[in-house]
DNA sequence: CTATATGCAAATATTTTGCAGAATG
DNA sequence: CATTCTGCAAAATATTTGCATATAG
């Protein structure tokens, strides 16, 4: 029930926070740990729910405030799918992109060098800064594609 | 001041609505027209604001309800950037993808065949249905990149 | 005509904030 | 210790809905 020791947060995260002068409290550590343990794809509510009964319980407002800090510092980012805004750690994770199912909201991470370099040339062609582009490809996953041939899709079976 | 005659909605939209058995009222036509005229990148509030003083005025609830219908029918889709959920017509427009600036929320449309076919093979490799994938590439636009070298970015200068 | 769409106002849901007290560096 | 964080409850926003009336087909 304790898949990740509270100690081993990616060094980059701690460094970025220190550099920005924000504190790494026990609750914040818990939030970061939860994000790390869960592939990072949790909504703020799920996050708060999960931390409601933990060691130091974390309130919903704190989750909102801290996530805002994380996004501002570039440590995390939001992925909005349908109505759900999920939070994902960005710093300290290997570079990756997302495949999202528009039917159920499921997220699959992937990385493809060719796609990335092509995307890079596209953004360059449009005058965008030449950083690592974030790619999000939307489609319909196998399960939803199969379900929709019958009835509805399996949206309800996912968070 | 009347850039688009109310008559020329893409045929595909009317057909899809008829097929689904939903009505194409004057207000709905106005909403669709506004979406067409504005590159399609408007939030629900902007949409309602814009139609507040038009021929048949459209209320905010109607905008919400109708946009929901449009998304459900696959006529429109949402693009969420930062805190703003924009609505874009999908049907009756040429196939395109999005380049979004994470700093100011600006959206640039583009289309790249190579990128698309590569994305297609990626989704196929992950078991996704082999439809046209929607690609969203996030980066920082030229203006924001320049601004951030000074101070903040030009987020405030956009809606 | 009958079923659908609409406005309004009220109900919900979501996100942000003020403040007093706790905790960090 | 001074500054930053937190929880709580309340405020500000955003979204949905009930219902009487207007309209499309």
PDB file of N, CA and C (backbone and C1' of nucleotides) in Angstrom, chain B residues 27 30 34 44-60 63, chain C residues 7-8:
ATOM      1  N   UNK B  27     -32.009  30.630 -34.380  1.00  0.00           N
ATOM      2  CA  UNK B  27     -30.941  30.837 -33.405  1.00  0.00           C
ATOM      3  C   UNK B  27     -29.793  29.879 -33.634  1.00  0.00           C
ATOM      4  N   UNK B  30     -27.826  30.981 -36.375  1.00  0.00           N
ATOM      5  CA  UNK B  30     -26.986  32.107 -35.993  1.00  0.00           C
ATOM      6  C   UNK B  30     -25.714  31.631 -35.274  1.00  0.00           C
ATOM      7  N   UNK B  34     -21.969  32.181 -36.652  1.00  0.00           N
ATOM      8  CA  UNK B  34     -20.923  32.837 -35.863  1.00  0.00           C
ATOM      9  C   UNK B  34     -19.679  31.957 -35.803  1.00  0.00           C
ATOM     10  N   UNK B  44     -17.958  29.521 -25.436  1.00  0.00           N
ATOM     11  CA  UNK B  44     -19.414  29.636 -25.358  1.00  0.00           C
ATOM     12  C   UNK B  44     -19.823  31.049 -24.963  1.00  0.00           C
ATOM     13  N   UNK B  45     -19.071  31.630 -24.046  1.00  0.00           N
ATOM     14  CA  UNK B  45     -19.410  32.980 -23.595  1.00  0.00           C
ATOM     15  C   UNK B  45     -19.240  34.000 -24.712  1.00  0.00           C
ATOM     16  N   UNK B  46     -18.144  33.880 -25.433  1.00  0.00           N
ATOM     17  CA  UNK B  46     -17.913  34.798 -26.540  1.00  0.00           C
ATOM     18  C   UNK B  46     -19.036  34.672 -27.555  1.00  0.00           C
ATOM     19  N   UNK B  47     -19.430  33.443 -27.763  1.00  0.00           N
ATOM     20  CA  UNK B  47     -20.487  33.154 -28.707  1.00  0.00           C
ATOM     21  C   UNK B  47     -21.780  33.843 -28.265  1.00  0.00           C
ATOM     22  N   UNK B  48     -22.122  33.654 -27.015  1.00  0.00           N
ATOM     23  CA  UNK B  48     -23.357  34.227 -26.486  1.00  0.00           C
ATOM     24  C   UNK B  48     -23.291  35.757 -26.515  1.00  0.00           C
ATOM     25  N   UNK B  49     -22.138  36.277 -26.180  1.00  0.00           N
ATOM     26  CA  UNK B  49     -21.950  37.718 -26.154  1.00  0.00           C
ATOM     27  C   UNK B  49     -22.175  38.286 -27.536  1.00  0.00           C
ATOM     28  N   UNK B  50     -21.593  37.614 -28.506  1.00  0.00           N
ATOM     29  CA  UNK B  50     -21.678  38.055 -29.879  1.00  0.00           C
ATOM     30  C   UNK B  50     -23.100  37.995 -30.417  1.00  0.00           C
ATOM     31  N   UNK B  51     -23.892  37.056 -29.923  1.00  0.00           N
ATOM     32  CA  UNK B  51     -25.242  36.867 -30.441  1.00  0.00           C
ATOM     33  C   UNK B  51     -26.302  37.544 -29.580  1.00  0.00           C
ATOM     34  N   UNK B  52     -25.824  38.265 -28.580  1.00  0.00           N
ATOM     35  CA  UNK B  52     -26.748  38.900 -27.651  1.00  0.00           C
ATOM     36  C   UNK B  52     -27.576  39.984 -28.327  1.00  0.00           C
ATOM     37  N   UNK B  53     -26.937  40.659 -29.285  1.00  0.00           N
ATOM     38  CA  UNK B  53     -27.642  41.770 -29.924  1.00  0.00           C
ATOM     39  C   UNK B  53     -28.014  41.499 -31.371  1.00  0.00           C
ATOM     40  N   UNK B  54     -27.891  40.253 -31.787  1.00  0.00           N
ATOM     41  CA  UNK B  54     -28.198  39.922 -33.174  1.00  0.00           C
ATOM     42  C   UNK B  54     -29.691  39.803 -33.431  1.00  0.00           C
ATOM     43  N   UNK B  55     -29.993  39.572 -34.678  1.00  0.00           N
ATOM     44  CA  UNK B  55     -31.382  39.419 -35.121  1.00  0.00           C
ATOM     45  C   UNK B  55     -32.230  38.643 -34.108  1.00  0.00           C
ATOM     46  N   UNK B  56     -32.033  37.333 -34.074  1.00  0.00           N
ATOM     47  CA  UNK B  56     -32.738  36.665 -32.996  1.00  0.00           C
ATOM     48  C   UNK B  56     -31.692  36.528 -31.910  1.00  0.00           C
ATOM     49  N   UNK B  57     -31.881  37.120 -30.771  1.00  0.00           N
ATOM     50  CA  UNK B  57     -30.856  37.020 -29.730  1.00  0.00           C
ATOM     51  C   UNK B  57     -30.830  35.617 -29.147  1.00  0.00           C
ATOM     52  N   UNK B  58     -29.644  35.169 -28.825  1.00  0.00           N
ATOM     53  CA  UNK B  58     -29.497  33.807 -28.328  1.00  0.00           C
ATOM     54  C   UNK B  58     -28.997  33.843 -26.890  1.00  0.00           C
ATOM     55  N   UNK B  59     -29.656  33.131 -26.032  1.00  0.00           N
ATOM     56  CA  UNK B  59     -29.260  33.149 -24.626  1.00  0.00           C
ATOM     57  C   UNK B  59     -28.083  32.216 -24.361  1.00  0.00           C
ATOM     58  N   UNK B  60     -27.460  32.447 -23.228  1.00  0.00           N
ATOM     59  CA  UNK B  60     -26.309  31.625 -22.862  1.00  0.00           C
ATOM     60  C   UNK B  60     -26.706  30.159 -22.696  1.00  0.00           C
ATOM     61  N   UNK B  63     -26.902  28.534 -25.962  1.00  0.00           N
ATOM     62  CA  UNK B  63     -25.579  28.269 -26.511  1.00  0.00           C
ATOM     63  C   UNK B  63     -25.015  26.992 -25.898  1.00  0.00           C
TER      64      UNK B  63
ATOM     65  P    DG C   7     -32.932  32.043 -26.513  1.00  0.00           P
ATOM     66  O5'  DG C   7     -33.667  32.671 -25.246  1.00  0.00           O
ATOM     67  C5'  DG C   7     -34.929  33.292 -25.418  1.00  0.00           C
ATOM     68  C4'  DG C   7     -35.525  33.571 -24.049  1.00  0.00           C
ATOM     69  C3'  DG C   7     -34.533  34.164 -23.045  1.00  0.00           C
ATOM     70  O3'  DG C   7     -35.156  35.268 -22.411  1.00  0.00           O
ATOM     71  C1'  DG C   7     -35.499  32.164 -22.168  1.00  0.00           C
ATOM     72  P    DC C   8     -34.346  36.312 -21.554  1.00  0.00           P
ATOM     73  O5'  DC C   8     -34.741  35.895 -20.075  1.00  0.00           O
ATOM     74  C5'  DC C   8     -36.118  35.701 -19.767  1.00  0.00           C
ATOM     75  C4'  DC C   8     -36.252  34.945 -18.462  1.00  0.00           C
ATOM     76  C3'  DC C   8     -35.219  35.342 -17.389  1.00  0.00           C
ATOM     77  O3'  DC C   8     -35.923  35.828 -16.253  1.00  0.00           O
ATOM     78  C1'  DC C   8     -35.437  32.972 -17.556  1.00  0.00           C
TER      79       DC C   8
END
